[in-house]
Short mmCIF file of C-alpha atoms in Angstrom, two decimals:
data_model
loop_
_atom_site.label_atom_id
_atom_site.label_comp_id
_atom_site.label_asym_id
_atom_site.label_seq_id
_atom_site.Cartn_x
_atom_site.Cartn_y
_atom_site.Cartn_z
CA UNK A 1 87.20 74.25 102.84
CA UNK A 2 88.46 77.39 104.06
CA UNK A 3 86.19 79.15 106.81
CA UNK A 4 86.76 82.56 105.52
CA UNK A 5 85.91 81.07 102.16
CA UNK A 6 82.81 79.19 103.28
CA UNK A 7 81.71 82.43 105.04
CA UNK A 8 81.77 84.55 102.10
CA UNK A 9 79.65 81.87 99.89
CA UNK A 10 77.19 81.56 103.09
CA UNK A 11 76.80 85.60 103.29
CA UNK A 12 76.50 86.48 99.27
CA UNK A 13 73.27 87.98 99.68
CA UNK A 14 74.19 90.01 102.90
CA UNK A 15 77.59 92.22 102.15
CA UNK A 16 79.70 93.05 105.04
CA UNK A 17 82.22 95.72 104.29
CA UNK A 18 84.90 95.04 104.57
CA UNK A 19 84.01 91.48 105.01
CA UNK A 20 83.30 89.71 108.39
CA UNK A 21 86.41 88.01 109.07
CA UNK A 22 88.22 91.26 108.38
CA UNK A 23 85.88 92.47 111.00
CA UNK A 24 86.89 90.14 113.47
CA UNK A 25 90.92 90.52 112.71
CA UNK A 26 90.23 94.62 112.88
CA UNK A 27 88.81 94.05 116.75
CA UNK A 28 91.85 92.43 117.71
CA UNK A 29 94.02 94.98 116.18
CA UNK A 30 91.81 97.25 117.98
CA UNK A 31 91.72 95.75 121.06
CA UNK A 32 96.06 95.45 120.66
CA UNK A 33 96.23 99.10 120.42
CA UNK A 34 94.16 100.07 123.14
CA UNK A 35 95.84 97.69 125.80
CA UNK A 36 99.70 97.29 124.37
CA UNK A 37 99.81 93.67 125.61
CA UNK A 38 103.55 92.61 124.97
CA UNK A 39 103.14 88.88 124.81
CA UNK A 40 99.90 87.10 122.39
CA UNK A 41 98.79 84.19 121.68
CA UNK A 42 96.12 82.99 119.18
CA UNK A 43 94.23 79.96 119.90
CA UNK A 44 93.49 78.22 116.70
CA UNK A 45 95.68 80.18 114.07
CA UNK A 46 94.78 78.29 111.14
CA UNK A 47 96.62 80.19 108.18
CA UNK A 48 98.13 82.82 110.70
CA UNK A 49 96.50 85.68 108.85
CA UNK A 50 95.98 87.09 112.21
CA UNK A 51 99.50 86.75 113.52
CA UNK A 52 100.71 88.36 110.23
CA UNK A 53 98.62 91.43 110.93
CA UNK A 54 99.67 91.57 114.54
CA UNK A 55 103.66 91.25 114.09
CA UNK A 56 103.58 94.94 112.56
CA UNK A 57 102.04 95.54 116.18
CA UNK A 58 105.06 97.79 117.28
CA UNK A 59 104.13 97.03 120.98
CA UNK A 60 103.83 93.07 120.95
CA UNK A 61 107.71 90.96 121.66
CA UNK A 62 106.47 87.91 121.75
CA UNK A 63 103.54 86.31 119.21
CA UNK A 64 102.40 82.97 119.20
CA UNK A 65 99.89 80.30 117.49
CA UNK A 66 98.37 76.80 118.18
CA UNK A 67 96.36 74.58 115.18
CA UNK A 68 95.08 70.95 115.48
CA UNK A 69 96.04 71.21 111.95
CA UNK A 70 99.67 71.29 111.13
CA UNK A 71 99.72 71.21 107.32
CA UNK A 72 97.55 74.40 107.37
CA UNK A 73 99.83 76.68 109.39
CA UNK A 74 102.91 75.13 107.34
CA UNK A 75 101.11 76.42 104.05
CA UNK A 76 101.01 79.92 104.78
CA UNK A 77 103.86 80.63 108.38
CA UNK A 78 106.25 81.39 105.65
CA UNK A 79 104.46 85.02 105.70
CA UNK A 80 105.77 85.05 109.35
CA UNK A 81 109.80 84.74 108.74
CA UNK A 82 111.46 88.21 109.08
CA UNK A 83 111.82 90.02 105.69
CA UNK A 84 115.93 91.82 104.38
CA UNK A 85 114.42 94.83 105.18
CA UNK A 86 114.19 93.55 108.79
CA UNK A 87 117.92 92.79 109.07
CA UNK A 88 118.75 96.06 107.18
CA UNK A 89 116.81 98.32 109.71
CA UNK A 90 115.92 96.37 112.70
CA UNK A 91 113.44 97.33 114.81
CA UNK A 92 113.99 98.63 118.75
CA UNK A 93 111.72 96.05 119.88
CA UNK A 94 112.33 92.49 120.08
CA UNK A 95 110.19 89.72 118.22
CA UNK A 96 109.50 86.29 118.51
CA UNK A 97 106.74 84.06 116.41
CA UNK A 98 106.46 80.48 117.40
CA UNK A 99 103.98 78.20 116.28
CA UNK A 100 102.96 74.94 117.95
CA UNK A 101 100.70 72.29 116.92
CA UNK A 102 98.61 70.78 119.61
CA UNK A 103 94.95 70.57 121.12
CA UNK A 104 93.77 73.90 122.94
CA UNK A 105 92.27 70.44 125.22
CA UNK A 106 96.08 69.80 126.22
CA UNK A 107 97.91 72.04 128.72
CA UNK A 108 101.58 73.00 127.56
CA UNK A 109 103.70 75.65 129.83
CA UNK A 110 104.95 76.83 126.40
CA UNK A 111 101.35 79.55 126.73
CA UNK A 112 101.29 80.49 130.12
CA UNK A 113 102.17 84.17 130.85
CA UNK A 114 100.36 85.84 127.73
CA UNK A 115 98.83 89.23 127.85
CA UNK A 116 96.35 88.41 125.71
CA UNK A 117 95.37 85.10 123.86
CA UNK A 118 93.04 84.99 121.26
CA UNK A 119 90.54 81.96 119.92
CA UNK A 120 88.80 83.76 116.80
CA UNK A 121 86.09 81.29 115.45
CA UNK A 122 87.56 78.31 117.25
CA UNK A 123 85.13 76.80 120.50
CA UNK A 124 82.27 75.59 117.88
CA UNK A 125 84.97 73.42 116.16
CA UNK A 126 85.50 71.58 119.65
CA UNK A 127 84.24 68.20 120.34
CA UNK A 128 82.01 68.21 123.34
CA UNK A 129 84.91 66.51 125.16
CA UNK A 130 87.16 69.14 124.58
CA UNK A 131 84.82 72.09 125.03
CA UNK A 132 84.31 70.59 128.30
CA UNK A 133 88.82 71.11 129.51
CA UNK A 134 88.68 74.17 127.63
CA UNK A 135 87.68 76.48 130.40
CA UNK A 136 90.40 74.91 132.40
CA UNK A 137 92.99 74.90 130.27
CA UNK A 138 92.57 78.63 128.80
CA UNK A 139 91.62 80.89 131.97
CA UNK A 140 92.80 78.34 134.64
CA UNK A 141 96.06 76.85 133.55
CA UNK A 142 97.47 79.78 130.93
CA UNK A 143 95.25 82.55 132.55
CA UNK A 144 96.12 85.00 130.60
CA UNK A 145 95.27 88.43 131.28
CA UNK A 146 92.76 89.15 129.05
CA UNK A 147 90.78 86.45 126.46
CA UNK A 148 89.29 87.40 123.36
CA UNK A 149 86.64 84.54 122.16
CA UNK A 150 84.70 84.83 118.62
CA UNK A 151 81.72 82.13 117.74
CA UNK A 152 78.66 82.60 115.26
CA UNK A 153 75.54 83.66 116.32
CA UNK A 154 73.36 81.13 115.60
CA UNK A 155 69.81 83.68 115.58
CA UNK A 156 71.90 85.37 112.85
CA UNK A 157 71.78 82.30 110.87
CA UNK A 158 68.36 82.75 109.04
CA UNK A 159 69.75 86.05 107.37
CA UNK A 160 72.23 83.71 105.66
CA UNK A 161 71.31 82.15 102.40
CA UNK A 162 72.42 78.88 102.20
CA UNK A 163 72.72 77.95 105.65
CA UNK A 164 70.19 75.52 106.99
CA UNK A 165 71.57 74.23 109.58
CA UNK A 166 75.00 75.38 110.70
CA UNK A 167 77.22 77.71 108.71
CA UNK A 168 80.48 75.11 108.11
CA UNK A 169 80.41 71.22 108.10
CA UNK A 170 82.86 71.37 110.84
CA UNK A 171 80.74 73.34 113.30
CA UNK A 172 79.78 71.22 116.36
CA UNK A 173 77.52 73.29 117.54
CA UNK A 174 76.52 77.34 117.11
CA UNK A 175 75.18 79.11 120.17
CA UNK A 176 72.28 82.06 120.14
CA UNK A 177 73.42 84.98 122.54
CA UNK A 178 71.87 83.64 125.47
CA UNK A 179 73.66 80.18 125.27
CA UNK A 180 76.96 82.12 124.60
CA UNK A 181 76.29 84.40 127.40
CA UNK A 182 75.45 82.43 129.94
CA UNK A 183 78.52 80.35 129.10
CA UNK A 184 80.61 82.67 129.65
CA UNK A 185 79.69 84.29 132.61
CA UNK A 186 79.77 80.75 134.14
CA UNK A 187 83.56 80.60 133.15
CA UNK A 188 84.11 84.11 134.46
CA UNK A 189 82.79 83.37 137.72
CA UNK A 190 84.36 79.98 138.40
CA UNK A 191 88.05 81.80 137.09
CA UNK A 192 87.68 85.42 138.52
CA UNK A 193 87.58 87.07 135.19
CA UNK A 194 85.06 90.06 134.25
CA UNK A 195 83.53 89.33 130.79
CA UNK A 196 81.68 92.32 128.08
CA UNK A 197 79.34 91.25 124.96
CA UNK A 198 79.99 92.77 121.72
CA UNK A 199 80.80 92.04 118.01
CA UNK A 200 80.95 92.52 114.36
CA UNK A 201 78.79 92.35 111.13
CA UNK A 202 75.20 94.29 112.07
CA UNK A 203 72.18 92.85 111.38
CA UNK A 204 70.10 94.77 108.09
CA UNK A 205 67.88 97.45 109.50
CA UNK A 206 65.06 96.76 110.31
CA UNK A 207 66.60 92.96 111.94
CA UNK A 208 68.46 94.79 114.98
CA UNK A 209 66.84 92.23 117.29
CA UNK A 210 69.06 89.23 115.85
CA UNK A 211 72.13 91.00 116.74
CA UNK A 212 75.57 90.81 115.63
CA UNK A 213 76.46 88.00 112.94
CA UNK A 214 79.62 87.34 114.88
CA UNK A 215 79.54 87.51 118.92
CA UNK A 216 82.20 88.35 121.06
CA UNK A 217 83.16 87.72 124.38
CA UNK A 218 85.98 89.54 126.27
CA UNK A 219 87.12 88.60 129.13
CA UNK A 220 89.58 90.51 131.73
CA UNK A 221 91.41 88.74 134.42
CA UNK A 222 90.43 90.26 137.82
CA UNK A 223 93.85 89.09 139.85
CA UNK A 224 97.11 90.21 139.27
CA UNK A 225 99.74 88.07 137.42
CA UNK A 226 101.59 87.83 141.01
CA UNK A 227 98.70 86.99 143.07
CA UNK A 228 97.72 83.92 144.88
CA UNK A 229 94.40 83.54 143.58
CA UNK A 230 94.66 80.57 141.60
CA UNK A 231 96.68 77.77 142.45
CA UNK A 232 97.08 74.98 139.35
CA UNK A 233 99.35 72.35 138.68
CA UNK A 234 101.63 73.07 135.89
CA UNK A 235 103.03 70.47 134.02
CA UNK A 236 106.15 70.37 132.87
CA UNK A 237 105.93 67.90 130.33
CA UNK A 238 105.36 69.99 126.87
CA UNK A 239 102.06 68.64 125.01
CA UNK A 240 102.57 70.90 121.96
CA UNK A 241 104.82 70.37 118.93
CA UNK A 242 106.78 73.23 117.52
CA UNK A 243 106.46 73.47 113.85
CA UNK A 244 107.98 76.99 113.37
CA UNK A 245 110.15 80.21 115.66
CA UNK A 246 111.36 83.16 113.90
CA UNK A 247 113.29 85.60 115.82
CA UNK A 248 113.78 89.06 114.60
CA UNK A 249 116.48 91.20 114.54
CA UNK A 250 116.09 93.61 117.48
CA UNK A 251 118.38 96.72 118.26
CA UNK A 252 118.16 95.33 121.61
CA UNK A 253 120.37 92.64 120.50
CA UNK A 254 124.11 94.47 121.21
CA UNK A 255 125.21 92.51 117.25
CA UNK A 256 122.43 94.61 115.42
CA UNK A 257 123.23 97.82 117.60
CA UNK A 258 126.33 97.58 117.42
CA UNK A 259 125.91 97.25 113.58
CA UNK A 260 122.66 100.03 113.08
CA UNK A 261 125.05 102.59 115.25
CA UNK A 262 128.68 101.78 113.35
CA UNK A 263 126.64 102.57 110.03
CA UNK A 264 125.27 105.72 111.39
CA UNK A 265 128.18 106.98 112.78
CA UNK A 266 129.65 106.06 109.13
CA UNK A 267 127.43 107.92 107.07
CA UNK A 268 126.96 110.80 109.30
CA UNK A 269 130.87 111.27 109.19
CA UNK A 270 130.57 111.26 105.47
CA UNK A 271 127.57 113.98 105.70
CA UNK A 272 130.25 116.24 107.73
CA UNK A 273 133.88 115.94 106.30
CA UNK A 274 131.40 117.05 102.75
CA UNK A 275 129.94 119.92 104.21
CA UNK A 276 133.13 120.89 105.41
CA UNK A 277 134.93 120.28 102.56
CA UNK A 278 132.26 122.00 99.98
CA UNK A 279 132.68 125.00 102.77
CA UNK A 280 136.57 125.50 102.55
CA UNK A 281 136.67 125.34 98.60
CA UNK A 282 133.27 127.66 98.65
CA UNK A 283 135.29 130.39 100.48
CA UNK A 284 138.55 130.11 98.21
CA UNK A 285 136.04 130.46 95.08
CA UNK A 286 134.82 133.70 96.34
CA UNK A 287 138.39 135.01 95.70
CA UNK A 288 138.21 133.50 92.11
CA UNK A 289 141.07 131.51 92.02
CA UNK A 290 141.83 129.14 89.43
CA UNK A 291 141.82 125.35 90.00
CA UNK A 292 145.55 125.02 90.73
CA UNK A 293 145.08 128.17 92.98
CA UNK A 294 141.90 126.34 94.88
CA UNK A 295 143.89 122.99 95.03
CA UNK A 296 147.21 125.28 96.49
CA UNK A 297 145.48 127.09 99.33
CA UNK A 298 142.92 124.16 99.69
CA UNK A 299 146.26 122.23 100.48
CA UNK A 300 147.44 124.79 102.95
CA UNK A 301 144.58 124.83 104.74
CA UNK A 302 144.88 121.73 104.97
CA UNK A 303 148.35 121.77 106.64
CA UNK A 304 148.25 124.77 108.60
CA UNK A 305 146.56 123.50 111.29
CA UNK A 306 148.44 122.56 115.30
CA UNK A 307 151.28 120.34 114.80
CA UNK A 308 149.03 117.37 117.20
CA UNK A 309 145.54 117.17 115.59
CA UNK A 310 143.97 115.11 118.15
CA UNK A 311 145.00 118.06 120.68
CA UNK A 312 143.28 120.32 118.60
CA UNK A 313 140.36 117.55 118.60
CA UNK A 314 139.77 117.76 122.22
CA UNK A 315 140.51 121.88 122.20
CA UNK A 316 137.30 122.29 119.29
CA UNK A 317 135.21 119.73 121.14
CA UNK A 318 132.34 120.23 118.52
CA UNK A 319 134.02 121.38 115.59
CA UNK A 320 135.62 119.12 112.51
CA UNK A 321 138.78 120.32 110.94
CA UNK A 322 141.17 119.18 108.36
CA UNK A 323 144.71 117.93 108.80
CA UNK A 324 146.47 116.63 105.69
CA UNK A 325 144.47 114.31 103.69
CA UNK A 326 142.25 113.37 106.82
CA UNK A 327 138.88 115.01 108.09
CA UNK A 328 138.86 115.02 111.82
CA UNK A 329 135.47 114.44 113.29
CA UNK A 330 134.99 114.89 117.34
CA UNK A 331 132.79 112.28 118.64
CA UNK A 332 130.83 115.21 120.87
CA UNK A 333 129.79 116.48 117.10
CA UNK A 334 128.69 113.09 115.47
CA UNK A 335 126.91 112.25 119.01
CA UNK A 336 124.79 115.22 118.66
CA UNK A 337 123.50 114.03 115.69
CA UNK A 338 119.40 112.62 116.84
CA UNK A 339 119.72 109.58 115.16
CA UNK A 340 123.21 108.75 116.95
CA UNK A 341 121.99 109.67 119.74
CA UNK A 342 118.66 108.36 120.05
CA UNK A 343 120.46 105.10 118.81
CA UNK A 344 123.10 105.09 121.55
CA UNK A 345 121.31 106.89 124.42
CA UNK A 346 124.90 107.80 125.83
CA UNK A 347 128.45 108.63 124.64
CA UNK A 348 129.97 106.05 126.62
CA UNK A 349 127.63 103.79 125.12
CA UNK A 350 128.64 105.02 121.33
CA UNK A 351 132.42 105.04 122.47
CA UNK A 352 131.99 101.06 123.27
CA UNK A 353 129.69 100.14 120.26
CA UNK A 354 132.17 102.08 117.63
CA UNK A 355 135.76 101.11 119.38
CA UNK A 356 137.56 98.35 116.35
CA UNK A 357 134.68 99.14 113.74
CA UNK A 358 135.52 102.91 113.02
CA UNK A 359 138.69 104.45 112.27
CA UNK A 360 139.07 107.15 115.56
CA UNK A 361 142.37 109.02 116.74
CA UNK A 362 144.54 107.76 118.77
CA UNK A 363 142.89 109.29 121.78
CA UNK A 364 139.65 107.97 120.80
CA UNK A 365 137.94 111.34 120.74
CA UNK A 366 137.56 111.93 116.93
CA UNK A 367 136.61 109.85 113.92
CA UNK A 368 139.14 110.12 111.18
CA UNK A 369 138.17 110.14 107.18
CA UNK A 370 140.24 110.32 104.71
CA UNK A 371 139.93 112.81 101.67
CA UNK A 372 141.57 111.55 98.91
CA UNK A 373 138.76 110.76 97.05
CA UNK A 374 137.56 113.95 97.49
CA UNK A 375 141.01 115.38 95.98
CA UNK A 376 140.55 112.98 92.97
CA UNK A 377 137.23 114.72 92.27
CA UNK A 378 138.92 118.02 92.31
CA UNK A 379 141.66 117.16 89.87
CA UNK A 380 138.97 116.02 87.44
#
């Protein structure tokens, strides 16, 4: 059975709102916006609810997960794969989800360097044997800088109707604070971490002494990531199997750019040879012309312009003007546009990315569009 399920039949009489392992997911979140970690990993994963809520994480590049139990992930990681909206407007950051199947007992270099790795629920599912590497494996071969570590609190327990002796069959053991505690400290010592108490779903008042239904440990890696304070073998020999990578589409990928940037330039061009054009036939209406009048002078305009357009491009730097059936467009104008710009950061940068994909001058320095459609309109 599921152990969010379980939990909710075990705590029927006590109501956490919003439930407990909502609680748990919200820390996390929490804990992700506070400290921006780029790369995390969650020991554990299960369903990958928890990697699902921390993809929208606009700081994290790099999100991964590890289960004993492959079928479960492979029933819900679809919820992982990037969405059309994703490819329509990618993001500025880049994203990876991988997840691996494999014993949190087994070292794999796959999880070394994470920010911040995760293990929500998970250490009372080890055997003794594997409770026993897990220290090892977690803060002295992936040492990440900072571990997050969730487990029941057994003097909790009583509060819980239903629960006699642990809350799910596949608990293999449930620690009161003090076990927990010491614990940890004794893994924070031996692996140079600093470690603080907390966590989610109070007690009823009047039953503050039990403490929380849910403990938490956090732990915080004293060294830097460059120092020479530990000194572990790493394997090279991967222990995990990967069951699923998704890689989203990033503007920091030169393809989507390229793409995002083209499509702005398009539509902004669109936005100006409009206003332009609505402008010109504005100030021939004021004269009350008739629509053969409008469409006479609207044509001179049009022609009566410098004999080399893309002279008169560079000469009105900012300014769009109308030669023939084609809208000029200066670069200098569509490039002050924020969204270009914040886009392309540069104009040489927009004069690479838009070079073969938009139709420019021949001297590069405007964007040409035609009007004819726009004629069409007016003969209708």
């Amino acid at each position: 059975m599921d152990k969010n399920v379980q939990e909710k039949l075990f705590t029927g009489m006590i109501k956490f709102t919003p439930p407990l392992y909502k609680q748990r997911y919200q820390f996390i979140k929490d804990l992700v916006g506070k400290y921006k970690p780029k790369k995390v990993a969650d020991l554990g994963c299960a369903d990958c609810t928890l990697l699902w809520m921390l993809k929208f994480c606009s700081c994290i590049e790099v999100l991964a997960g590890l289960d004993i139990c492959e079928n479960v992930m492979k029933e819900k990681m679809h919820r992982l794969s990037p969405l059309p909206g994703d490819y329509l407007q990618p993001a500025e950051r880049s994203l990876t989800v991988t997840l691996h199947h494999g014993s949190v007992a087994h070292k794999d270099p796959c999880m070394c360097g994470f920010d911040l790795i995760t293990c929500i629920e998970l250490i009372e599912h080890l055997e003794e044997s594997e409770l026993e590497k897990f220290p090892e494996v977690v803060f002295g071969f992936m040492a990440p800088t900072m571990v997050v570590i969730t487990t029941p609190n057994s003097e909790f327990n009583p509060l819980l109707p239903g629960v006699t002796f642990f809350r799910h069959p596949d608990h293999k053991f449930e620690w009161n604070r003090a076990e927990f505690q010491s614990w940890a400290l004794g893994i924070a010592r031996c692996y140079d971490y600093s470690v603080e108490f907390t966590g989610v779903g109070p007690p009823p008042t009047g039953m503050e002494h039990v403490g929380f239904c849910t403990q938490i440990g956090v732990f915080v890696r004293k060294y830097s990531q460059t120092s020479e304070s530990v000194h572990f073998e790493k394997p090279t020999k991967a222990a995990y199997k990967t069951v699923f990578k998704a890689v989203y589409p990033s503007l920091k990928d030169e393809k989507y750019l390229q793409n995002a940037v083209v499509s702005e330039v398009v539509f902004t061009a669109q936005v100006i040879k409009r206003s332009l054009l609505a402008h010109l036939k504005s100030e021939h209406e004021e004269y009350n012309d008739s629509p053969a009048e409008i469409k006479s002078k609207f044509q001179h305009s049009k022609n009566c312009v410098s004999e080399d357009p893309e002279k008169l491009a560079v000469e009105r730097s900012m300014e769009p003007f109308v030669n023939g059936n084609v809208v000029y467009i200066p670069l200098t104008k569509i490039f002050s546009f924020p969204k270009v710009n914040q886009l392309c950061g540069t104009f040489d940068k927009l004069c690479k990315l838009i070079t073969g994909k938009v139709t420019l001058s021949s001297d590069g320095s405007a964007v040409m569009v035609n009007t004819e459609h726009e004629n069409e309109e007016e003969e209708n």
